[in-house]
Amino acid sequence: AQSVTQPDIHITVSEGASLELRCNYSYGATPYLFWYVQSPGQGLQLLLKYFSGDTLVQGIKGFEAEFKRSQSSFNLRKPSVHWSDAAEYFCAVGGAYDYKLSFGAGTTVTVRA
Amino acid sequence: SAVISQKPSRDICQRGTSLTIQCQVDSQVTMMFWYRQQPGQSLTLIATANQGSEATYESGFVIDKFPISRPNLTFSTLTVSNMSPEDSSIYLCSVVVTGSITGELFFGEGSRLTVL
């Protein structure tokens, strides 16, 4: 069975500081990994995805994520957070031609001035 | 990518009534799904909307409660039947764009239902 764990329910970070959101997954085959962001009252927007190749992937809005197979992790990072990054972030896992993604519980990010 | 329009964006409903949510996509898609996001929770897949045939439901979801239609490639509806306060959630339509070989989903902005 596939599953995703996001250990941090809520993170508060100062504007301009770095941000790292943790994601651990369980998947029986080669995983496809995704990070989505949900701003208040909005749907989900894809930040980035990993399928294969370079384990460090770049996404939109200055985010990046690193796939570590040995740790079953796919942590999201941003070097300098902006107030507009305050949102909920979801990590998800699926597989090739497996369109049914499993989502983590989400991490809420609060940005303080 | 795809632009997904959901209607209504929000509604307040009375217990025992039913509400139909529409999802319209601006491009050809291969797969359409309906997710539920209960307050403070993550996303749970309700069902896969199959064109011209019955939807495929996930464990814990049944057709009588969540009837789904998909008459063509770009349109689907989800009905929440005989609503109770426990059905208060955001319902999200998501799609896989034609030609995609990966599991990348695009989401609508959701329909926020409050049941009194």
mmCIF file with all atom_site columns, C-alpha atoms in Angstrom:
data_model
loop_
_atom_site.group_PDB
_atom_site.id
_atom_site.type_symbol
_atom_site.label_atom_id
_atom_site.label_alt_id
_atom_site.label_comp_id
_atom_site.label_asym_id
_atom_site.label_entity_id
_atom_site.label_seq_id
_atom_site.pdbx_PDB_ins_code
_atom_site.Cartn_x
_atom_site.Cartn_y
_atom_site.Cartn_z
_atom_site.occupancy
_atom_site.B_iso_or_equiv
_atom_site.pdbx_formal_charge
_atom_site.auth_seq_id
_atom_site.auth_comp_id
_atom_site.auth_asym_id
_atom_site.auth_atom_id
_atom_site.pdbx_PDB_model_num
ATOM 1   C CA . ALA A 1 1   ? 0.000   0.000  0.000   1.00 0.00 ? 1   ALA A CA 1
ATOM 2   C CA . GLN A 1 2   ? 1.148   3.502  -0.680  1.00 0.00 ? 2   GLN A CA 1
ATOM 3   C CA . SER A 1 3   ? 1.176   6.220  1.923   1.00 0.00 ? 3   SER A CA 1
ATOM 4   C CA . VAL A 1 4   ? 2.684   9.581  2.722   1.00 0.00 ? 4   VAL A CA 1
ATOM 5   C CA . THR A 1 5   ? 3.695   11.020 6.072   1.00 0.00 ? 5   THR A CA 1
ATOM 6   C CA . GLN A 1 6   ? 4.212   14.689 6.679   1.00 0.00 ? 6   GLN A CA 1
ATOM 7   C CA . PRO A 1 7   ? 5.527   14.848 10.238  1.00 0.00 ? 7   PRO A CA 1
ATOM 8   C CA . ASP A 1 8   ? 5.035   18.566 10.723  1.00 0.00 ? 8   ASP A CA 1
ATOM 9   C CA . ILE A 1 9   ? 1.454   19.743 11.052  1.00 0.00 ? 9   ILE A CA 1
ATOM 10  C CA . HIS A 1 10  ? 2.319   23.418 11.363  1.00 0.00 ? 10  HIS A CA 1
ATOM 11  C CA . ILE A 1 11  ? 5.488   25.417 10.765  1.00 0.00 ? 11  ILE A CA 1
ATOM 12  C CA . THR A 1 12  ? 6.021   29.098 11.468  1.00 0.00 ? 12  THR A CA 1
ATOM 13  C CA . VAL A 1 13  ? 8.863   30.836 9.713   1.00 0.00 ? 13  VAL A CA 1
ATOM 14  C CA . SER A 1 14  ? 10.026  34.441 9.478   1.00 0.00 ? 14  SER A CA 1
ATOM 15  C CA . GLU A 1 15  ? 9.891   36.187 6.153   1.00 0.00 ? 15  GLU A CA 1
ATOM 16  C CA . GLY A 1 16  ? 13.234  35.861 4.443   1.00 0.00 ? 16  GLY A CA 1
ATOM 17  C CA . ALA A 1 17  ? 14.206  32.751 6.386   1.00 0.00 ? 17  ALA A CA 1
ATOM 18  C CA . SER A 1 18  ? 14.628  29.347 4.845   1.00 0.00 ? 18  SER A CA 1
ATOM 19  C CA . LEU A 1 19  ? 11.918  26.720 4.871   1.00 0.00 ? 19  LEU A CA 1
ATOM 20  C CA . GLU A 1 20  ? 12.045  22.932 4.792   1.00 0.00 ? 20  GLU A CA 1
ATOM 21  C CA . LEU A 1 21  ? 8.996   20.694 4.798   1.00 0.00 ? 21  LEU A CA 1
ATOM 22  C CA . ARG A 1 22  ? 9.427   17.012 5.406   1.00 0.00 ? 22  ARG A CA 1
ATOM 23  C CA . CYS A 1 23  ? 7.802   14.186 3.497   1.00 0.00 ? 23  CYS A CA 1
ATOM 24  C CA . ASN A 1 24  ? 8.271   10.455 3.873   1.00 0.00 ? 24  ASN A CA 1
ATOM 25  C CA . TYR A 1 25  ? 6.587   7.988  1.581   1.00 0.00 ? 25  TYR A CA 1
ATOM 26  C CA . SER A 1 26  ? 5.874   4.310  1.301   1.00 0.00 ? 26  SER A CA 1
ATOM 27  C CA . TYR A 1 27  ? 5.499   2.837  -2.173  1.00 0.00 ? 27  TYR A CA 1
ATOM 28  C CA . GLY A 1 28  ? 6.139   -0.632 -3.506  1.00 0.00 ? 28  GLY A CA 1
ATOM 29  C CA . ALA A 1 29  ? 7.666   0.380  -6.816  1.00 0.00 ? 29  ALA A CA 1
ATOM 30  C CA . THR A 1 30  ? 9.425   3.387  -8.266  1.00 0.00 ? 30  THR A CA 1
ATOM 31  C CA . PRO A 1 31  ? 7.529   6.343  -6.858  1.00 0.00 ? 31  PRO A CA 1
ATOM 32  C CA . TYR A 1 32  ? 6.343   9.432  -8.608  1.00 0.00 ? 32  TYR A CA 1
ATOM 33  C CA . LEU A 1 33  ? 6.398   12.242 -6.057  1.00 0.00 ? 33  LEU A CA 1
ATOM 34  C CA . PHE A 1 34  ? 4.650   15.573 -6.004  1.00 0.00 ? 34  PHE A CA 1
ATOM 35  C CA . TRP A 1 35  ? 4.330   18.664 -3.878  1.00 0.00 ? 35  TRP A CA 1
ATOM 36  C CA . TYR A 1 36  ? 1.162   20.713 -4.092  1.00 0.00 ? 36  TYR A CA 1
ATOM 37  C CA . VAL A 1 37  ? 0.306   24.022 -2.449  1.00 0.00 ? 37  VAL A CA 1
ATOM 38  C CA . GLN A 1 38  ? -3.147  25.134 -1.393  1.00 0.00 ? 38  GLN A CA 1
ATOM 39  C CA . SER A 1 39  ? -3.650  28.788 -0.592  1.00 0.00 ? 39  SER A CA 1
ATOM 40  C CA . PRO A 1 40  ? -6.654  29.741 1.543   1.00 0.00 ? 40  PRO A CA 1
ATOM 41  C CA . GLY A 1 41  ? -9.885  29.225 -0.356  1.00 0.00 ? 41  GLY A CA 1
ATOM 42  C CA . GLN A 1 42  ? -8.083  27.868 -3.396  1.00 0.00 ? 42  GLN A CA 1
ATOM 43  C CA . GLY A 1 43  ? -7.601  24.544 -5.102  1.00 0.00 ? 43  GLY A CA 1
ATOM 44  C CA . LEU A 1 44  ? -4.289  22.729 -5.281  1.00 0.00 ? 44  LEU A CA 1
ATOM 45  C CA . GLN A 1 45  ? -1.440  23.953 -7.420  1.00 0.00 ? 45  GLN A CA 1
ATOM 46  C CA . LEU A 1 46  ? 1.438   21.726 -8.423  1.00 0.00 ? 46  LEU A CA 1
ATOM 47  C CA . LEU A 1 47  ? 4.783   23.056 -7.165  1.00 0.00 ? 47  LEU A CA 1
ATOM 48  C CA . LEU A 1 48  ? 7.047   20.344 -8.511  1.00 0.00 ? 48  LEU A CA 1
ATOM 49  C CA . LYS A 1 49  ? 7.303   16.672 -9.328  1.00 0.00 ? 49  LYS A CA 1
ATOM 50  C CA . TYR A 1 50  ? 9.869   13.901 -9.414  1.00 0.00 ? 50  TYR A CA 1
ATOM 51  C CA . PHE A 1 51  ? 9.747   10.957 -11.778 1.00 0.00 ? 51  PHE A CA 1
ATOM 52  C CA . SER A 1 52  ? 13.340  9.978  -12.445 1.00 0.00 ? 52  SER A CA 1
ATOM 53  C CA . GLY A 1 53  ? 16.801  11.369 -13.111 1.00 0.00 ? 53  GLY A CA 1
ATOM 54  C CA . ASP A 1 54  ? 18.298  14.168 -11.095 1.00 0.00 ? 54  ASP A CA 1
ATOM 55  C CA . THR A 1 55  ? 17.204  13.770 -7.504  1.00 0.00 ? 55  THR A CA 1
ATOM 56  C CA . LEU A 1 56  ? 17.095  17.520 -6.927  1.00 0.00 ? 56  LEU A CA 1
ATOM 57  C CA . VAL A 1 57  ? 14.122  19.002 -8.717  1.00 0.00 ? 57  VAL A CA 1
ATOM 58  C CA . GLN A 1 58  ? 13.238  22.605 -9.211  1.00 0.00 ? 58  GLN A CA 1
ATOM 59  C CA . GLY A 1 59  ? 9.707   23.895 -9.122  1.00 0.00 ? 59  GLY A CA 1
ATOM 60  C CA . ILE A 1 60  ? 7.750   27.064 -9.353  1.00 0.00 ? 60  ILE A CA 1
ATOM 61  C CA . LYS A 1 61  ? 7.920   29.971 -6.910  1.00 0.00 ? 61  LYS A CA 1
ATOM 62  C CA . GLY A 1 62  ? 11.534  29.223 -6.012  1.00 0.00 ? 62  GLY A CA 1
ATOM 63  C CA . PHE A 1 63  ? 10.856  25.826 -4.426  1.00 0.00 ? 63  PHE A CA 1
ATOM 64  C CA . GLU A 1 64  ? 13.012  22.757 -4.789  1.00 0.00 ? 64  GLU A CA 1
ATOM 65  C CA . ALA A 1 65  ? 12.811  19.217 -3.465  1.00 0.00 ? 65  ALA A CA 1
ATOM 66  C CA . GLU A 1 66  ? 15.281  16.416 -3.052  1.00 0.00 ? 66  GLU A CA 1
ATOM 67  C CA . PHE A 1 67  ? 14.448  12.750 -3.533  1.00 0.00 ? 67  PHE A CA 1
ATOM 68  C CA . LYS A 1 68  ? 16.357  10.407 -1.242  1.00 0.00 ? 68  LYS A CA 1
ATOM 69  C CA . ARG A 1 69  ? 15.515  6.820  -1.987  1.00 0.00 ? 69  ARG A CA 1
ATOM 70  C CA . SER A 1 70  ? 17.512  5.448  0.950   1.00 0.00 ? 70  SER A CA 1
ATOM 71  C CA . GLN A 1 71  ? 15.456  7.543  3.343   1.00 0.00 ? 71  GLN A CA 1
ATOM 72  C CA . SER A 1 72  ? 12.164  7.311  1.442   1.00 0.00 ? 72  SER A CA 1
ATOM 73  C CA . SER A 1 73  ? 11.981  11.068 1.637   1.00 0.00 ? 73  SER A CA 1
ATOM 74  C CA . PHE A 1 74  ? 11.099  13.936 -0.629  1.00 0.00 ? 74  PHE A CA 1
ATOM 75  C CA . ASN A 1 75  ? 11.624  17.128 1.373   1.00 0.00 ? 75  ASN A CA 1
ATOM 76  C CA . LEU A 1 76  ? 10.624  20.512 0.046   1.00 0.00 ? 76  LEU A CA 1
ATOM 77  C CA . ARG A 1 77  ? 12.824  23.577 0.515   1.00 0.00 ? 77  ARG A CA 1
ATOM 78  C CA . LYS A 1 78  ? 12.873  27.251 -0.193  1.00 0.00 ? 78  LYS A CA 1
ATOM 79  C CA . PRO A 1 79  ? 15.897  29.416 0.617   1.00 0.00 ? 79  PRO A CA 1
ATOM 80  C CA . SER A 1 80  ? 13.991  32.617 1.397   1.00 0.00 ? 80  SER A CA 1
ATOM 81  C CA . VAL A 1 81  ? 10.320  32.634 2.259   1.00 0.00 ? 81  VAL A CA 1
ATOM 82  C CA . HIS A 1 82  ? 7.928   35.363 1.181   1.00 0.00 ? 82  HIS A CA 1
ATOM 83  C CA . TRP A 1 83  ? 4.723   36.293 2.980   1.00 0.00 ? 83  TRP A CA 1
ATOM 84  C CA . SER A 1 84  ? 2.780   34.909 0.015   1.00 0.00 ? 84  SER A CA 1
ATOM 85  C CA . ASP A 1 85  ? 4.138   31.441 0.755   1.00 0.00 ? 85  ASP A CA 1
ATOM 86  C CA . ALA A 1 86  ? 1.775   31.134 3.702   1.00 0.00 ? 86  ALA A CA 1
ATOM 87  C CA . ALA A 1 87  ? -0.386  28.195 2.688   1.00 0.00 ? 87  ALA A CA 1
ATOM 88  C CA . GLU A 1 88  ? -0.915  24.497 3.180   1.00 0.00 ? 88  GLU A CA 1
ATOM 89  C CA . TYR A 1 89  ? 1.500   22.132 1.487   1.00 0.00 ? 89  TYR A CA 1
ATOM 90  C CA . PHE A 1 90  ? 0.728   18.567 0.492   1.00 0.00 ? 90  PHE A CA 1
ATOM 91  C CA . CYS A 1 91  ? 3.127   15.844 -0.502  1.00 0.00 ? 91  CYS A CA 1
ATOM 92  C CA . ALA A 1 92  ? 1.741   13.069 -2.701  1.00 0.00 ? 92  ALA A CA 1
ATOM 93  C CA . VAL A 1 93  ? 2.948   9.763  -4.139  1.00 0.00 ? 93  VAL A CA 1
ATOM 94  C CA . GLY A 1 94  ? 1.836   7.677  -7.078  1.00 0.00 ? 94  GLY A CA 1
ATOM 95  C CA . GLY A 1 95  ? 3.364   5.547  -9.789  1.00 0.00 ? 95  GLY A CA 1
ATOM 96  C CA . ALA A 1 96  ? 3.766   5.303  -13.526 1.00 0.00 ? 96  ALA A CA 1
ATOM 97  C CA . TYR A 1 97  ? 0.290   5.213  -15.071 1.00 0.00 ? 97  TYR A CA 1
ATOM 98  C CA . ASP A 1 98  ? -1.089  5.118  -11.527 1.00 0.00 ? 98  ASP A CA 1
ATOM 99  C CA . TYR A 1 99  ? -3.091  8.267  -11.376 1.00 0.00 ? 99  TYR A CA 1
ATOM 100 C CA . LYS A 1 100 ? -4.507  7.649  -7.942  1.00 0.00 ? 100 LYS A CA 1
ATOM 101 C CA . LEU A 1 101 ? -2.294  9.738  -5.760  1.00 0.00 ? 101 LEU A CA 1
ATOM 102 C CA . SER A 1 102 ? -2.018  9.315  -2.009  1.00 0.00 ? 102 SER A CA 1
ATOM 103 C CA . PHE A 1 103 ? -1.682  12.568 -0.154  1.00 0.00 ? 103 PHE A CA 1
ATOM 104 C CA . GLY A 1 104 ? -0.080  13.377 3.137   1.00 0.00 ? 104 GLY A CA 1
ATOM 105 C CA . ALA A 1 105 ? -1.990  15.162 5.855   1.00 0.00 ? 105 ALA A CA 1
ATOM 106 C CA . GLY A 1 106 ? -0.474  18.478 4.891   1.00 0.00 ? 106 GLY A CA 1
ATOM 107 C CA . THR A 1 107 ? 1.743   21.057 6.570   1.00 0.00 ? 107 THR A CA 1
ATOM 108 C CA . THR A 1 108 ? 0.424   24.518 7.264   1.00 0.00 ? 108 THR A CA 1
ATOM 109 C CA . VAL A 1 109 ? 3.040   27.237 6.852   1.00 0.00 ? 109 VAL A CA 1
ATOM 110 C CA . THR A 1 110 ? 2.652   30.551 8.624   1.00 0.00 ? 110 THR A CA 1
ATOM 111 C CA . VAL A 1 111 ? 4.983   33.391 7.671   1.00 0.00 ? 111 VAL A CA 1
ATOM 112 C CA . ARG A 1 112 ? 5.619   36.094 10.229  1.00 0.00 ? 112 ARG A CA 1
ATOM 113 C CA . ALA A 1 113 ? 6.894   39.542 9.366   1.00 0.00 ? 113 ALA A CA 1
ATOM 114 C CA . SER B 2 1   ? -2.008  21.970 -18.252 1.00 0.00 ? 1   SER B CA 1
ATOM 115 C CA . ALA B 2 2   ? -5.757  22.397 -17.910 1.00 0.00 ? 2   ALA B CA 1
ATOM 116 C CA . VAL B 2 3   ? -8.178  24.982 -16.622 1.00 0.00 ? 3   VAL B CA 1
ATOM 117 C CA . ILE B 2 4   ? -10.826 23.386 -14.452 1.00 0.00 ? 4   ILE B CA 1
ATOM 118 C CA . SER B 2 5   ? -14.025 25.181 -13.543 1.00 0.00 ? 5   SER B CA 1
ATOM 119 C CA . GLN B 2 6   ? -16.172 23.983 -10.686 1.00 0.00 ? 6   GLN B CA 1
ATOM 120 C CA . LYS B 2 7   ? -19.650 25.133 -9.810  1.00 0.00 ? 7   LYS B CA 1
ATOM 121 C CA . PRO B 2 8   ? -20.790 26.068 -7.270  1.00 0.00 ? 8   PRO B CA 1
ATOM 122 C CA . SER B 2 9   ? -17.694 27.407 -5.567  1.00 0.00 ? 9   SER B CA 1
ATOM 123 C CA . ARG B 2 10  ? -19.516 27.252 -2.252  1.00 0.00 ? 10  ARG B CA 1
ATOM 124 C CA . ASP B 2 11  ? -22.946 26.541 -0.899  1.00 0.00 ? 11  ASP B CA 1
ATOM 125 C CA . ILE B 2 12  ? -24.824 26.177 2.335   1.00 0.00 ? 12  ILE B CA 1
ATOM 126 C CA . CYS B 2 13  ? -27.247 23.289 2.333   1.00 0.00 ? 13  CYS B CA 1
ATOM 127 C CA . GLN B 2 14  ? -29.888 21.886 4.594   1.00 0.00 ? 14  GLN B CA 1
ATOM 128 C CA . ARG B 2 15  ? -29.707 18.435 6.080   1.00 0.00 ? 15  ARG B CA 1
ATOM 129 C CA . GLY B 2 16  ? -31.413 15.827 3.942   1.00 0.00 ? 16  GLY B CA 1
ATOM 130 C CA . THR B 2 17  ? -31.084 17.674 0.664   1.00 0.00 ? 17  THR B CA 1
ATOM 131 C CA . SER B 2 18  ? -28.841 16.865 -2.291  1.00 0.00 ? 18  SER B CA 1
ATOM 132 C CA . LEU B 2 19  ? -26.458 19.043 -4.260  1.00 0.00 ? 19  LEU B CA 1
ATOM 133 C CA . THR B 2 20  ? -24.832 18.524 -7.622  1.00 0.00 ? 20  THR B CA 1
ATOM 134 C CA . ILE B 2 21  ? -21.359 19.886 -8.317  1.00 0.00 ? 21  ILE B CA 1
ATOM 135 C CA . GLN B 2 22  ? -20.212 20.444 -11.869 1.00 0.00 ? 22  GLN B CA 1
ATOM 136 C CA . CYS B 2 23  ? -16.699 20.172 -13.254 1.00 0.00 ? 23  CYS B CA 1
ATOM 137 C CA . GLN B 2 24  ? -15.807 21.519 -16.685 1.00 0.00 ? 24  GLN B CA 1
ATOM 138 C CA . VAL B 2 25  ? -12.347 21.238 -18.220 1.00 0.00 ? 25  VAL B CA 1
ATOM 139 C CA . ASP B 2 26  ? -11.046 23.337 -21.086 1.00 0.00 ? 26  ASP B CA 1
ATOM 140 C CA . SER B 2 27  ? -9.008  20.585 -22.733 1.00 0.00 ? 27  SER B CA 1
ATOM 141 C CA . GLN B 2 28  ? -9.123  16.904 -23.449 1.00 0.00 ? 28  GLN B CA 1
ATOM 142 C CA . VAL B 2 29  ? -8.451  14.779 -20.430 1.00 0.00 ? 29  VAL B CA 1
ATOM 143 C CA . THR B 2 30  ? -8.036  11.063 -19.971 1.00 0.00 ? 30  THR B CA 1
ATOM 144 C CA . MET B 2 31  ? -8.923  10.715 -16.328 1.00 0.00 ? 31  MET B CA 1
ATOM 145 C CA . MET B 2 32  ? -11.210 12.639 -14.030 1.00 0.00 ? 32  MET B CA 1
ATOM 146 C CA . PHE B 2 33  ? -11.404 12.173 -10.315 1.00 0.00 ? 33  PHE B CA 1
ATOM 147 C CA . TRP B 2 34  ? -13.376 13.509 -7.395  1.00 0.00 ? 34  TRP B CA 1
ATOM 148 C CA . TYR B 2 35  ? -11.689 14.127 -4.063  1.00 0.00 ? 35  TYR B CA 1
ATOM 149 C CA . ARG B 2 36  ? -13.058 15.168 -0.715  1.00 0.00 ? 36  ARG B CA 1
ATOM 150 C CA . GLN B 2 37  ? -11.207 17.357 1.752   1.00 0.00 ? 37  GLN B CA 1
ATOM 151 C CA . GLN B 2 38  ? -12.863 17.428 5.136   1.00 0.00 ? 38  GLN B CA 1
ATOM 152 C CA . PRO B 2 39  ? -12.112 20.365 7.437   1.00 0.00 ? 39  PRO B CA 1
ATOM 153 C CA . GLY B 2 40  ? -8.468  20.317 8.479   1.00 0.00 ? 40  GLY B CA 1
ATOM 154 C CA . GLN B 2 41  ? -7.870  17.055 6.656   1.00 0.00 ? 41  GLN B CA 1
ATOM 155 C CA . SER B 2 42  ? -6.000  15.882 3.624   1.00 0.00 ? 42  SER B CA 1
ATOM 156 C CA . LEU B 2 43  ? -7.529  14.777 0.355   1.00 0.00 ? 43  LEU B CA 1
ATOM 157 C CA . THR B 2 44  ? -9.401  11.517 0.039   1.00 0.00 ? 44  THR B CA 1
ATOM 158 C CA . LEU B 2 45  ? -10.242 10.042 -3.328  1.00 0.00 ? 45  LEU B CA 1
ATOM 159 C CA . ILE B 2 46  ? -13.966 9.443  -3.726  1.00 0.00 ? 46  ILE B CA 1
ATOM 160 C CA . ALA B 2 47  ? -14.090 7.948  -7.195  1.00 0.00 ? 47  ALA B CA 1
ATOM 161 C CA . THR B 2 48  ? -12.829 7.891  -10.742 1.00 0.00 ? 48  THR B CA 1
ATOM 162 C CA . ALA B 2 49  ? -15.340 9.360  -13.181 1.00 0.00 ? 49  ALA B CA 1
ATOM 163 C CA . ASN B 2 50  ? -15.512 7.111  -16.251 1.00 0.00 ? 50  ASN B CA 1
ATOM 164 C CA . GLN B 2 51  ? -16.801 8.462  -19.516 1.00 0.00 ? 51  GLN B CA 1
ATOM 165 C CA . GLY B 2 52  ? -20.111 6.893  -20.470 1.00 0.00 ? 52  GLY B CA 1
ATOM 166 C CA . SER B 2 53  ? -20.094 4.295  -17.729 1.00 0.00 ? 53  SER B CA 1
ATOM 167 C CA . GLU B 2 54  ? -20.444 3.961  -14.002 1.00 0.00 ? 54  GLU B CA 1
ATOM 168 C CA . ALA B 2 55  ? -17.824 5.585  -11.834 1.00 0.00 ? 55  ALA B CA 1
ATOM 169 C CA . THR B 2 56  ? -15.298 3.516  -9.924  1.00 0.00 ? 56  THR B CA 1
ATOM 170 C CA . TYR B 2 57  ? -15.631 4.157  -6.206  1.00 0.00 ? 57  TYR B CA 1
ATOM 171 C CA . GLU B 2 58  ? -13.011 3.886  -3.527  1.00 0.00 ? 58  GLU B CA 1
ATOM 172 C CA . SER B 2 59  ? -13.530 1.977  -0.339  1.00 0.00 ? 59  SER B CA 1
ATOM 173 C CA . GLY B 2 60  ? -15.958 3.769  1.923   1.00 0.00 ? 60  GLY B CA 1
ATOM 174 C CA . PHE B 2 61  ? -17.789 5.587  -0.860  1.00 0.00 ? 61  PHE B CA 1
ATOM 175 C CA . VAL B 2 62  ? -20.939 4.335  -2.591  1.00 0.00 ? 62  VAL B CA 1
ATOM 176 C CA . ILE B 2 63  ? -22.878 5.319  -5.642  1.00 0.00 ? 63  ILE B CA 1
ATOM 177 C CA . ASP B 2 64  ? -26.115 5.934  -3.782  1.00 0.00 ? 64  ASP B CA 1
ATOM 178 C CA . LYS B 2 65  ? -24.473 8.603  -1.682  1.00 0.00 ? 65  LYS B CA 1
ATOM 179 C CA . PHE B 2 66  ? -22.168 10.086 -4.336  1.00 0.00 ? 66  PHE B CA 1
ATOM 180 C CA . PRO B 2 67  ? -23.618 9.495  -7.797  1.00 0.00 ? 67  PRO B CA 1
ATOM 181 C CA . ILE B 2 68  ? -21.225 10.646 -10.513 1.00 0.00 ? 68  ILE B CA 1
ATOM 182 C CA . SER B 2 69  ? -21.753 11.231 -14.189 1.00 0.00 ? 69  SER B CA 1
ATOM 183 C CA . ARG B 2 70  ? -19.311 11.877 -16.995 1.00 0.00 ? 70  ARG B CA 1
ATOM 184 C CA . PRO B 2 71  ? -21.183 12.238 -20.275 1.00 0.00 ? 71  PRO B CA 1
ATOM 185 C CA . ASN B 2 72  ? -18.136 13.359 -22.262 1.00 0.00 ? 72  ASN B CA 1
ATOM 186 C CA . LEU B 2 73  ? -14.388 13.820 -21.986 1.00 0.00 ? 73  LEU B CA 1
ATOM 187 C CA . THR B 2 74  ? -14.466 17.271 -20.453 1.00 0.00 ? 74  THR B CA 1
ATOM 188 C CA . PHE B 2 75  ? -17.449 17.362 -18.098 1.00 0.00 ? 75  PHE B CA 1
ATOM 189 C CA . SER B 2 76  ? -18.447 15.549 -14.923 1.00 0.00 ? 76  SER B CA 1
ATOM 190 C CA . THR B 2 77  ? -20.859 15.973 -12.056 1.00 0.00 ? 77  THR B CA 1
ATOM 191 C CA . LEU B 2 78  ? -20.780 14.775 -8.476  1.00 0.00 ? 78  LEU B CA 1
ATOM 192 C CA . THR B 2 79  ? -23.949 14.702 -6.430  1.00 0.00 ? 79  THR B CA 1
ATOM 193 C CA . VAL B 2 80  ? -23.840 14.600 -2.661  1.00 0.00 ? 80  VAL B CA 1
ATOM 194 C CA . SER B 2 81  ? -27.117 12.965 -1.670  1.00 0.00 ? 81  SER B CA 1
ATOM 195 C CA . ASN B 2 82  ? -29.152 13.154 1.508   1.00 0.00 ? 82  ASN B CA 1
ATOM 196 C CA . MET B 2 83  ? -26.595 15.420 3.101   1.00 0.00 ? 83  MET B CA 1
ATOM 197 C CA . SER B 2 84  ? -25.683 15.489 6.753   1.00 0.00 ? 84  SER B CA 1
ATOM 198 C CA . PRO B 2 85  ? -23.323 17.848 8.611   1.00 0.00 ? 85  PRO B CA 1
ATOM 199 C CA . GLU B 2 86  ? -20.582 15.211 8.213   1.00 0.00 ? 86  GLU B CA 1
ATOM 200 C CA . ASP B 2 87  ? -20.650 15.915 4.471   1.00 0.00 ? 87  ASP B CA 1
ATOM 201 C CA . SER B 2 88  ? -19.427 19.450 5.050   1.00 0.00 ? 88  SER B CA 1
ATOM 202 C CA . SER B 2 89  ? -16.224 19.438 3.037   1.00 0.00 ? 89  SER B CA 1
ATOM 203 C CA . ILE B 2 90  ? -14.435 20.806 0.038   1.00 0.00 ? 90  ILE B CA 1
ATOM 204 C CA . TYR B 2 91  ? -15.062 18.653 -3.024  1.00 0.00 ? 91  TYR B CA 1
ATOM 205 C CA . LEU B 2 92  ? -12.356 18.836 -5.663  1.00 0.00 ? 92  LEU B CA 1
ATOM 206 C CA . CYS B 2 93  ? -12.400 17.759 -9.259  1.00 0.00 ? 93  CYS B CA 1
ATOM 207 C CA . SER B 2 94  ? -9.035  16.695 -10.658 1.00 0.00 ? 94  SER B CA 1
ATOM 208 C CA . VAL B 2 95  ? -7.874  15.599 -14.083 1.00 0.00 ? 95  VAL B CA 1
ATOM 209 C CA . VAL B 2 96  ? -5.044  13.960 -15.949 1.00 0.00 ? 96  VAL B CA 1
ATOM 210 C CA . VAL B 2 97  ? -4.423  15.726 -19.234 1.00 0.00 ? 97  VAL B CA 1
ATOM 211 C CA . THR B 2 98  ? -4.443  13.694 -22.439 1.00 0.00 ? 98  THR B CA 1
ATOM 212 C CA . GLY B 2 99  ? -0.909  12.755 -23.442 1.00 0.00 ? 99  GLY B CA 1
ATOM 213 C CA . SER B 2 100 ? 0.432   12.720 -19.901 1.00 0.00 ? 100 SER B CA 1
ATOM 214 C CA . ILE B 2 101 ? 2.251   9.533  -19.005 1.00 0.00 ? 101 ILE B CA 1
ATOM 215 C CA . THR B 2 102 ? 2.667   10.496 -15.417 1.00 0.00 ? 102 THR B CA 1
ATOM 216 C CA . GLY B 2 103 ? 0.468   10.843 -12.408 1.00 0.00 ? 103 GLY B CA 1
ATOM 217 C CA . GLU B 2 104 ? 0.370   14.614 -12.486 1.00 0.00 ? 104 GLU B CA 1
ATOM 218 C CA . LEU B 2 105 ? -3.055  15.855 -11.454 1.00 0.00 ? 105 LEU B CA 1
ATOM 219 C CA . PHE B 2 106 ? -4.562  19.254 -12.056 1.00 0.00 ? 106 PHE B CA 1
ATOM 220 C CA . PHE B 2 107 ? -7.186  20.453 -9.619  1.00 0.00 ? 107 PHE B CA 1
ATOM 221 C CA . GLY B 2 108 ? -10.160 22.721 -9.727  1.00 0.00 ? 108 GLY B CA 1
ATOM 222 C CA . GLU B 2 109 ? -10.581 25.334 -7.033  1.00 0.00 ? 109 GLU B CA 1
ATOM 223 C CA . GLY B 2 110 ? -13.040 23.163 -5.203  1.00 0.00 ? 110 GLY B CA 1
ATOM 224 C CA . SER B 2 111 ? -16.623 23.418 -4.051  1.00 0.00 ? 111 SER B CA 1
ATOM 225 C CA . ARG B 2 112 ? -16.975 24.214 -0.377  1.00 0.00 ? 112 ARG B CA 1
ATOM 226 C CA . LEU B 2 113 ? -20.146 22.706 1.076   1.00 0.00 ? 113 LEU B CA 1
ATOM 227 C CA . THR B 2 114 ? -21.526 23.508 4.471   1.00 0.00 ? 114 THR B CA 1
ATOM 228 C CA . VAL B 2 115 ? -24.415 21.364 5.674   1.00 0.00 ? 115 VAL B CA 1
ATOM 229 C CA . LEU B 2 116 ? -26.578 22.704 8.473   1.00 0.00 ? 116 LEU B CA 1
#
